[in-house]
mmCIF file of C-alpha atoms in Angstrom:
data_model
loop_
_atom_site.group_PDB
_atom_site.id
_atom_site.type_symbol
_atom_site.label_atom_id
_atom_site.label_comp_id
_atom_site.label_asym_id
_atom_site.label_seq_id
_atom_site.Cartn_x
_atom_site.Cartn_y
_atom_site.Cartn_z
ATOM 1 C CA UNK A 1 -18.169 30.739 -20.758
ATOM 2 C CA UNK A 2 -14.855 32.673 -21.045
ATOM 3 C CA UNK A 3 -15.751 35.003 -18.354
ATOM 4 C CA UNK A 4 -16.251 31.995 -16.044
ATOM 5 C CA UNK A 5 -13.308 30.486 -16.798
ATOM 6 C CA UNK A 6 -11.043 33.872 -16.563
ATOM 7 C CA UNK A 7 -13.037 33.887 -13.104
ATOM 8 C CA UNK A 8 -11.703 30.534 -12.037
ATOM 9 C CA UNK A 9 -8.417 30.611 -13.711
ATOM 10 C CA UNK A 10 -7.644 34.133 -11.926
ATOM 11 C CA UNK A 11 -8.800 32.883 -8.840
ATOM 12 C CA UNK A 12 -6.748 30.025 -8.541
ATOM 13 C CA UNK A 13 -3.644 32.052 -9.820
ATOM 14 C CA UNK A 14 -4.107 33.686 -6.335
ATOM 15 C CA UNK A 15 -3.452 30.201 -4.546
ATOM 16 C CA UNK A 16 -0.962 29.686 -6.822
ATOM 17 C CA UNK A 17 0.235 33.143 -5.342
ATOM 18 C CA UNK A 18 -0.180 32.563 -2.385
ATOM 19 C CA UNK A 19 1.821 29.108 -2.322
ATOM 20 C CA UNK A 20 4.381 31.007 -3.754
ATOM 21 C CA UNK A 21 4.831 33.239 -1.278
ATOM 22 C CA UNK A 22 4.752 30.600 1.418
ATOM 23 C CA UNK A 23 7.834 28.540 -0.474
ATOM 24 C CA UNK A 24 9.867 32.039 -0.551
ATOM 25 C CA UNK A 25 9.148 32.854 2.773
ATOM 26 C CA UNK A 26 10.228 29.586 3.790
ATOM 27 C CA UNK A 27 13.190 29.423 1.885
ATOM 28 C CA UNK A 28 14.181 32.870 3.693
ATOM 29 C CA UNK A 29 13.422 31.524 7.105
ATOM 30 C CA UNK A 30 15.735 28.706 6.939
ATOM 31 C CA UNK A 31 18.679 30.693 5.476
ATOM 32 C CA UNK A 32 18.018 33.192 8.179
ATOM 33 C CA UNK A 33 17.306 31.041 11.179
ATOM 34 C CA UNK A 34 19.442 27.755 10.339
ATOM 35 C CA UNK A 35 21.709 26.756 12.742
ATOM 36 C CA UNK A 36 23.589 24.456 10.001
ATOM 37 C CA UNK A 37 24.266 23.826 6.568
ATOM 38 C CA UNK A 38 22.181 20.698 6.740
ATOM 39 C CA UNK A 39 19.207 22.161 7.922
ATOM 40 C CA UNK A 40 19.755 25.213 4.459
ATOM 41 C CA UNK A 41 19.867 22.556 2.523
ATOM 42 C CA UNK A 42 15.962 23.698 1.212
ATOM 43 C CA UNK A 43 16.730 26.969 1.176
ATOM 44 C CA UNK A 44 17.496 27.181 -2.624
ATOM 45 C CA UNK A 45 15.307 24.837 -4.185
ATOM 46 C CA UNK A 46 11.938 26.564 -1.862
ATOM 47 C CA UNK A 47 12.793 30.101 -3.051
ATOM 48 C CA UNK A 48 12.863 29.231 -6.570
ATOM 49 C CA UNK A 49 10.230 27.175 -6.784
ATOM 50 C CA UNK A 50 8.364 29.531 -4.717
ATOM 51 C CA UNK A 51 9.733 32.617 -7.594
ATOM 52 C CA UNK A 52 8.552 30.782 -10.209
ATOM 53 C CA UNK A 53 4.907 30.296 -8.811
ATOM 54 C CA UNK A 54 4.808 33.844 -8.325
ATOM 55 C CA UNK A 55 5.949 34.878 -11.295
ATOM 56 C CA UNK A 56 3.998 32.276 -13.140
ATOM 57 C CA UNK A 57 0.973 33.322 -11.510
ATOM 58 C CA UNK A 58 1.429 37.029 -11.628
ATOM 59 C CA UNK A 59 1.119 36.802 -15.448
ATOM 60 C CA UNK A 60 -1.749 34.692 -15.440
ATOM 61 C CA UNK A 61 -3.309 37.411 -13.279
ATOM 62 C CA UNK A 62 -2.002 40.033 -15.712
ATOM 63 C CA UNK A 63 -3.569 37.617 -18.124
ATOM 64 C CA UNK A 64 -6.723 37.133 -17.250
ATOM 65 C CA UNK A 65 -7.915 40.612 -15.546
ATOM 66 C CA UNK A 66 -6.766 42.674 -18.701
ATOM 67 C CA UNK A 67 -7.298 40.415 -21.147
ATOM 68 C CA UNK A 68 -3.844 40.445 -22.392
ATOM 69 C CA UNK A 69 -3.593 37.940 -24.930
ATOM 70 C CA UNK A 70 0.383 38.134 -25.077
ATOM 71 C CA UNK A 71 0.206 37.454 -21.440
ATOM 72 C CA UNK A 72 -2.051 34.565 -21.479
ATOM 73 C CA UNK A 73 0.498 33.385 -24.831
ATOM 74 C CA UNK A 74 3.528 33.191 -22.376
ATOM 75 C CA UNK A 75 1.343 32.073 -19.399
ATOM 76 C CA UNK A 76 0.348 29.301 -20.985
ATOM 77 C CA UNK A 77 3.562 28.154 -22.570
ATOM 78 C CA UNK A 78 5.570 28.595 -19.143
ATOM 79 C CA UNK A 79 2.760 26.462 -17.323
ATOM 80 C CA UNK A 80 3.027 23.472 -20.116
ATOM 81 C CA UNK A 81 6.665 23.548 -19.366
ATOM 82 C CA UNK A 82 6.179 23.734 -15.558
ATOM 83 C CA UNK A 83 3.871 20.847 -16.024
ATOM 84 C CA UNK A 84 6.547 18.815 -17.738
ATOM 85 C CA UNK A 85 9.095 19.274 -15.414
ATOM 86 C CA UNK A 86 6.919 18.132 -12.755
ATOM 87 C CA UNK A 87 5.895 14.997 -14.108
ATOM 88 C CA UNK A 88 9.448 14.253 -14.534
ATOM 89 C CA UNK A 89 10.864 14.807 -11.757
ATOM 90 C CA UNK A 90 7.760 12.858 -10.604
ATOM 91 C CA UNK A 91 8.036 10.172 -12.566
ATOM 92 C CA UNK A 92 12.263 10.132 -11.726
ATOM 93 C CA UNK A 93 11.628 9.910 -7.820
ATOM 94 C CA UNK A 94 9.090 6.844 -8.507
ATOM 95 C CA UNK A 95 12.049 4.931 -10.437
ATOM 96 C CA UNK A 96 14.472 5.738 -7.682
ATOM 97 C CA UNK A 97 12.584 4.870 -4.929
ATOM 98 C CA UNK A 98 10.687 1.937 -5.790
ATOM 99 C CA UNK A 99 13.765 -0.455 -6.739
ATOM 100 C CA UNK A 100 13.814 -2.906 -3.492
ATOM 101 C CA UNK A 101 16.539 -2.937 -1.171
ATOM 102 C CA UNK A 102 18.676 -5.659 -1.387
ATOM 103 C CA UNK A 103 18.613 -8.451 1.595
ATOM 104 C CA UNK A 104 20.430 -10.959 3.007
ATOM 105 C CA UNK A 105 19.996 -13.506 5.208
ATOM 106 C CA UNK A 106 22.827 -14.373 7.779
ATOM 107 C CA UNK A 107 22.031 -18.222 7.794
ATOM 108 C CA UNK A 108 24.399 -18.877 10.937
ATOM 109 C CA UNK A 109 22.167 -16.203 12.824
ATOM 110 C CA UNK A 110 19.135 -15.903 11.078
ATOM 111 C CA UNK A 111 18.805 -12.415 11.199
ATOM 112 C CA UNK A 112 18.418 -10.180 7.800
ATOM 113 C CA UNK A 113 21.201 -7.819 7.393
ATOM 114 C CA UNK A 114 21.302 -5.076 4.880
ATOM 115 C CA UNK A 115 23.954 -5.581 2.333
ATOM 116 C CA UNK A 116 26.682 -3.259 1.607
ATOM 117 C CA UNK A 117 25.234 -0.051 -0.291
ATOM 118 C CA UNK A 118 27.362 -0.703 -3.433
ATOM 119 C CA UNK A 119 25.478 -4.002 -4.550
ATOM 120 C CA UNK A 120 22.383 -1.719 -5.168
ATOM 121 C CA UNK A 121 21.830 -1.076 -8.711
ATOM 122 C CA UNK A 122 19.813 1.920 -8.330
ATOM 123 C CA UNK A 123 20.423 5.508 -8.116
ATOM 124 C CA UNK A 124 19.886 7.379 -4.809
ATOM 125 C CA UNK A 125 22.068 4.671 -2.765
ATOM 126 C CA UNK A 126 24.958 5.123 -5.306
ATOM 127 C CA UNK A 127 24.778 9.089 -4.862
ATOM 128 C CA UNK A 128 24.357 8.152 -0.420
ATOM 129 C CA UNK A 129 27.480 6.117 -0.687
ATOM 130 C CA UNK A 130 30.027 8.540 -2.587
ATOM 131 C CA UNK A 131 32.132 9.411 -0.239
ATOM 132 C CA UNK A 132 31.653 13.263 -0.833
ATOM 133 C CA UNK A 133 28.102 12.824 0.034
ATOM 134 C CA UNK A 134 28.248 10.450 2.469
ATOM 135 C CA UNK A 135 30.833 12.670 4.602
ATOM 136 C CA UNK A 136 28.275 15.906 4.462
ATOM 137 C CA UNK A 137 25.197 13.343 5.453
ATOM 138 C CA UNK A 138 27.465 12.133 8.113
ATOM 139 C CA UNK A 139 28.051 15.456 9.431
ATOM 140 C CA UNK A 140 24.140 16.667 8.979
ATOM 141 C CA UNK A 141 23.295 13.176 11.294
ATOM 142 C CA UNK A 142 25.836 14.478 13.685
ATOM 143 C CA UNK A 143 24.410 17.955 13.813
ATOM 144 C CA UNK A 144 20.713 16.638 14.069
ATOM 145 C CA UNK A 145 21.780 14.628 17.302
ATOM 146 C CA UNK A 146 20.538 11.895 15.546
ATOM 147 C CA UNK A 147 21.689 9.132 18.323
ATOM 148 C CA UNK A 148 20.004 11.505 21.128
ATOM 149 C CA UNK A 149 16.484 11.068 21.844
ATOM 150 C CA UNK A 150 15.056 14.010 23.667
ATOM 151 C CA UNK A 151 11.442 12.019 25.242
ATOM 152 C CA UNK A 152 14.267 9.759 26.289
ATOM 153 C CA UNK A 153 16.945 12.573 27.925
ATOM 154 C CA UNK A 154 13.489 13.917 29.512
ATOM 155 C CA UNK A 155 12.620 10.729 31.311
ATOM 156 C CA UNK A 156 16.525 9.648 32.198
ATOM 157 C CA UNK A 157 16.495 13.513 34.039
ATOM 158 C CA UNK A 158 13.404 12.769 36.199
ATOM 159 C CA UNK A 159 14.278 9.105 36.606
ATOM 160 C CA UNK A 160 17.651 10.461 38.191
ATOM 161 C CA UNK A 161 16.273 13.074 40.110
ATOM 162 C CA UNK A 162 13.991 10.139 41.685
ATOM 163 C CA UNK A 163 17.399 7.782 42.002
ATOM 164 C CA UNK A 164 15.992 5.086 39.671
ATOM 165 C CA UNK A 165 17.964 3.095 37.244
ATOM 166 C CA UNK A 166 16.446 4.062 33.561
ATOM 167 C CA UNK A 167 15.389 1.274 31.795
ATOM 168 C CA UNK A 168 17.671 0.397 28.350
ATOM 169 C CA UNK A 169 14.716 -1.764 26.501
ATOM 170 C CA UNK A 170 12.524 2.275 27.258
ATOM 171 C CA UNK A 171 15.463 3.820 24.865
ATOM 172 C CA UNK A 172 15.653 0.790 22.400
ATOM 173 C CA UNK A 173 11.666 0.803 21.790
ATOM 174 C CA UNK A 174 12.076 4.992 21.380
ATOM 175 C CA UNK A 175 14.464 4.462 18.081
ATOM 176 C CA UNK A 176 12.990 5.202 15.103
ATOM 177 C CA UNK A 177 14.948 2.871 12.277
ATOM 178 C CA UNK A 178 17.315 5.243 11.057
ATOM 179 C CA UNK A 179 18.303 5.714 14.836
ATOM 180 C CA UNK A 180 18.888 1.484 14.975
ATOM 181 C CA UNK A 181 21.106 1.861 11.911
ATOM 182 C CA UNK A 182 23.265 4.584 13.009
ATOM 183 C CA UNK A 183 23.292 4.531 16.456
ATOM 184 C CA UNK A 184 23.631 0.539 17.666
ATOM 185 C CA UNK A 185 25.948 -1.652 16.599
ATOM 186 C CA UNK A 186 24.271 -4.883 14.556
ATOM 187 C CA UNK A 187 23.136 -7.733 16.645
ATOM 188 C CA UNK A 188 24.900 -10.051 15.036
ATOM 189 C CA UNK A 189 28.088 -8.345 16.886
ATOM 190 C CA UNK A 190 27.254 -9.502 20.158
ATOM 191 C CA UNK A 191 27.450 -6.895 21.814
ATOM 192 C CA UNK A 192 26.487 -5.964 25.307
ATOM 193 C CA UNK A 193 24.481 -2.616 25.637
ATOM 194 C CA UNK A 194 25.848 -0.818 29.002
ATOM 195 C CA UNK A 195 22.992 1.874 28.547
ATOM 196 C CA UNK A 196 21.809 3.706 26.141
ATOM 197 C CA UNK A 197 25.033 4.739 24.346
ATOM 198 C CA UNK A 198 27.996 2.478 25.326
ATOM 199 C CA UNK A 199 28.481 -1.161 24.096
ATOM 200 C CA UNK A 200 31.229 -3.718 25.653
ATOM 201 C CA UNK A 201 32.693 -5.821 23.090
ATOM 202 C CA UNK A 202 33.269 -8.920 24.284
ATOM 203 C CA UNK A 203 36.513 -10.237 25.339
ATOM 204 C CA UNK A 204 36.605 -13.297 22.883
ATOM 205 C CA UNK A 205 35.630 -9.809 20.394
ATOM 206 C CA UNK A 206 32.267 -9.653 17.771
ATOM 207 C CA UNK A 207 30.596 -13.392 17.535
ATOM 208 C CA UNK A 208 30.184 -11.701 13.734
ATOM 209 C CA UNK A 209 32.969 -11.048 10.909
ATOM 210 C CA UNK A 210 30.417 -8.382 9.995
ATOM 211 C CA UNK A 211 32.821 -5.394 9.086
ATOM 212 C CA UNK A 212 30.234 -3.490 10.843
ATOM 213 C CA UNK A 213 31.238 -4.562 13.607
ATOM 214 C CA UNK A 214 34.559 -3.310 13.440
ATOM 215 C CA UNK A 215 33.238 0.359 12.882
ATOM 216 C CA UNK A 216 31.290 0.934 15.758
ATOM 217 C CA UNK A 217 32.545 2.851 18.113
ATOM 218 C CA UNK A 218 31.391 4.171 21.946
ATOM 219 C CA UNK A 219 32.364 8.185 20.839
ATOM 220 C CA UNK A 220 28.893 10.122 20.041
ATOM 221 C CA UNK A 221 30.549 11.206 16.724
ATOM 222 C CA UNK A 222 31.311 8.420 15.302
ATOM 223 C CA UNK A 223 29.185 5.221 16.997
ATOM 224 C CA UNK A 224 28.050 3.499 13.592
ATOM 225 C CA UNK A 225 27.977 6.542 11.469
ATOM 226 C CA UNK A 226 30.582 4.782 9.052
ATOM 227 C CA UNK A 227 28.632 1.070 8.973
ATOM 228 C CA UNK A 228 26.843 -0.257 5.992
ATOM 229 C CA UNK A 229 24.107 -0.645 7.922
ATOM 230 C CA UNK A 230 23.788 3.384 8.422
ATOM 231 C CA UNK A 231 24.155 3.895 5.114
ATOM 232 C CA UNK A 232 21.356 1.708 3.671
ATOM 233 C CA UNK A 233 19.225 3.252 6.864
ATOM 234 C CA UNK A 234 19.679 6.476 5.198
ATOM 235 C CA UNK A 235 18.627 5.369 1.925
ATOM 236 C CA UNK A 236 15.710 3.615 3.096
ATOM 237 C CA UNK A 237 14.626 6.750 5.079
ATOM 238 C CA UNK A 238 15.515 9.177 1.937
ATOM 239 C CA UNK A 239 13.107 6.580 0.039
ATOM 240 C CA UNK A 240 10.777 7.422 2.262
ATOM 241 C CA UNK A 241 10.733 10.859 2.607
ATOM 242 C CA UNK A 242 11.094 11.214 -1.529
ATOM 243 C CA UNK A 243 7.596 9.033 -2.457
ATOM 244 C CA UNK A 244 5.901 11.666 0.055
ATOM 245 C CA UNK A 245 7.096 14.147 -2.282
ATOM 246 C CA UNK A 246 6.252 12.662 -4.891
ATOM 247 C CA UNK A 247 2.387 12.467 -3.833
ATOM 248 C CA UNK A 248 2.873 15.845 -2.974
ATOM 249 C CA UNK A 249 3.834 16.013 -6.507
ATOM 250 C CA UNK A 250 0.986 14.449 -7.791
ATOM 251 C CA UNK A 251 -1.613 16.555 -5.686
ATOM 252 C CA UNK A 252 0.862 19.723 -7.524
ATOM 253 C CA UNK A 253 0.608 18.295 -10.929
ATOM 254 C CA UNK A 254 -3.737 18.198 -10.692
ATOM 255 C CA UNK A 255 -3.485 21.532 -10.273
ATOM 256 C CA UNK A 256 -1.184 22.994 -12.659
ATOM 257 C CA UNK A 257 -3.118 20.599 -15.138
ATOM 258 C CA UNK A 258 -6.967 22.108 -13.879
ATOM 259 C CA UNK A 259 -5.433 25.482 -14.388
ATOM 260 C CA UNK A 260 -3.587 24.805 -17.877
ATOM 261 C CA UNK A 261 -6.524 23.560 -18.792
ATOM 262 C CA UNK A 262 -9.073 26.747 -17.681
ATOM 263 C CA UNK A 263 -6.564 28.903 -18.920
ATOM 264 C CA UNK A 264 -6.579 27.592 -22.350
ATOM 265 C CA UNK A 265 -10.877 27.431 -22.524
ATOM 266 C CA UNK A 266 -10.442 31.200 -21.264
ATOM 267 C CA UNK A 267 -7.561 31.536 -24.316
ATOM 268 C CA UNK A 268 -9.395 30.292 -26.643
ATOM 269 C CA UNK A 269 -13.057 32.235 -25.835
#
């Protein structure tokens, strides 16, 4: 029975490797081949995850191929903790992302608005709206060409070259919501959409005292980079992104467990 289970825990200490390797690599690639800080921004946290799967693993190779029980002591111990600091973090990004986004409804033109990102009570949006943060996230959304789609740029060149008039509602349906919340100004501004970047404000001005309103602007840098209504996109979209993680976490944290626990019945044989 212990032989099996020094088979199997050895074996998957070798996927463990080998995931390992892939984080560091990845890491490296991005601080090599990044064009921006935005896009580093992994670059730390992949290479030492990635080291500590490979040196987690590399012991529990040690471990189980010579029998080492000093190295199947400290493999064991560092995998508990590992497993601990998983769930946490696990169990962190499930608090912060599944507090609901606060709503309200514009009565006068029935359409839901966001509210301002300092009436939520919950983590993540108060770190989004610092100003500190919200400047560098800003500045990555900038970078990223955020207001730019390229399917979009592709068809406006051939629709050119062909001397037909590119079709605004083809761009709208292309935005993705983060893209609405940064890149248009709120409906309830009344605006009039020129094409697929410039608004006219009306000469009686916004038909909204939305403060929004007042921040948009035409310039590709700034548009609505600066509304509320950006900001709680990016929250909502860093909600997003963080529960995949967290399943990703989950699928992680059954396999550190299977092996913690095949390690210990090869421990203890």
């Amino acid at each position: 029975m212990g032989c099996i289970c020094n088979c199997f825990v050895g074996l998957l200490n070798c996927v463990l490797l080998t995931v390992g390797i892939g984080f560091v690599i990845s890491g490296a690639y991005l601080n090599i081949k990044g064009n921006s800080d935005c896009e580093k921004v992994l670059t730390t946290p992949l290479i030492v995850m990635g080291g500590l799967l490979l040196i987690l693993s590399l012991i529990g190779i040690m471990g189980t191929s010579c029998s080492s029980t000093l190295c199947m002591y400290i493999y064991l111990t560092l995998m508990f903790l590992l497993i601990l600091g998983v769930l946490a973090f696990t169990i962190f990004v499930f608090m912060i992302t599944n507090q609901a986004v606060g709503k309200v409804i514009a009565d006068s033109e029935k359409v839901i608005e966001p509210k301002n990102p300092m009436d939520f009570s919950n983590w993540l949006a108060n770190k989004v709206n610092k100003e500190n943060n919200w400047k560098k996230i800003k500045s990555c959304l900038i970078d990223a060409r955020l207001c730019t789609t390229e399917e979009y740029k592709l068809e406006f060149n051939f629709l050119v070259l062909v001397d037909q008039v590119p079709d605004i509602e083809v761009y709208n349906k292309s935005l993705h919501d983060l893209q609405v919340a940064c890149c248009k100004p709120p409906d309830v501004c009344g605006f009039t959409q020129k094409n697929e970047l410039v608004w006219e404000v009306p000469k009686s001005g916004p038909s909204s005292k939305d403060k929004d309103c007042k921040k948009w602007s035409n310039d590709g840098d700034k548009m609505c980079f600066e509304c509320d209504s950006c900001k709680v996109g990016v929250v909502e979209n860093l909600k997003r992104e963080w529960k995949a993680l967290a399943l990703i976490n989950i699928c992680l944290l059954a396999f550190l467990i299977l092996i913690y626990m095949l390690g210990c019945c090869s421990f203890c044989c």
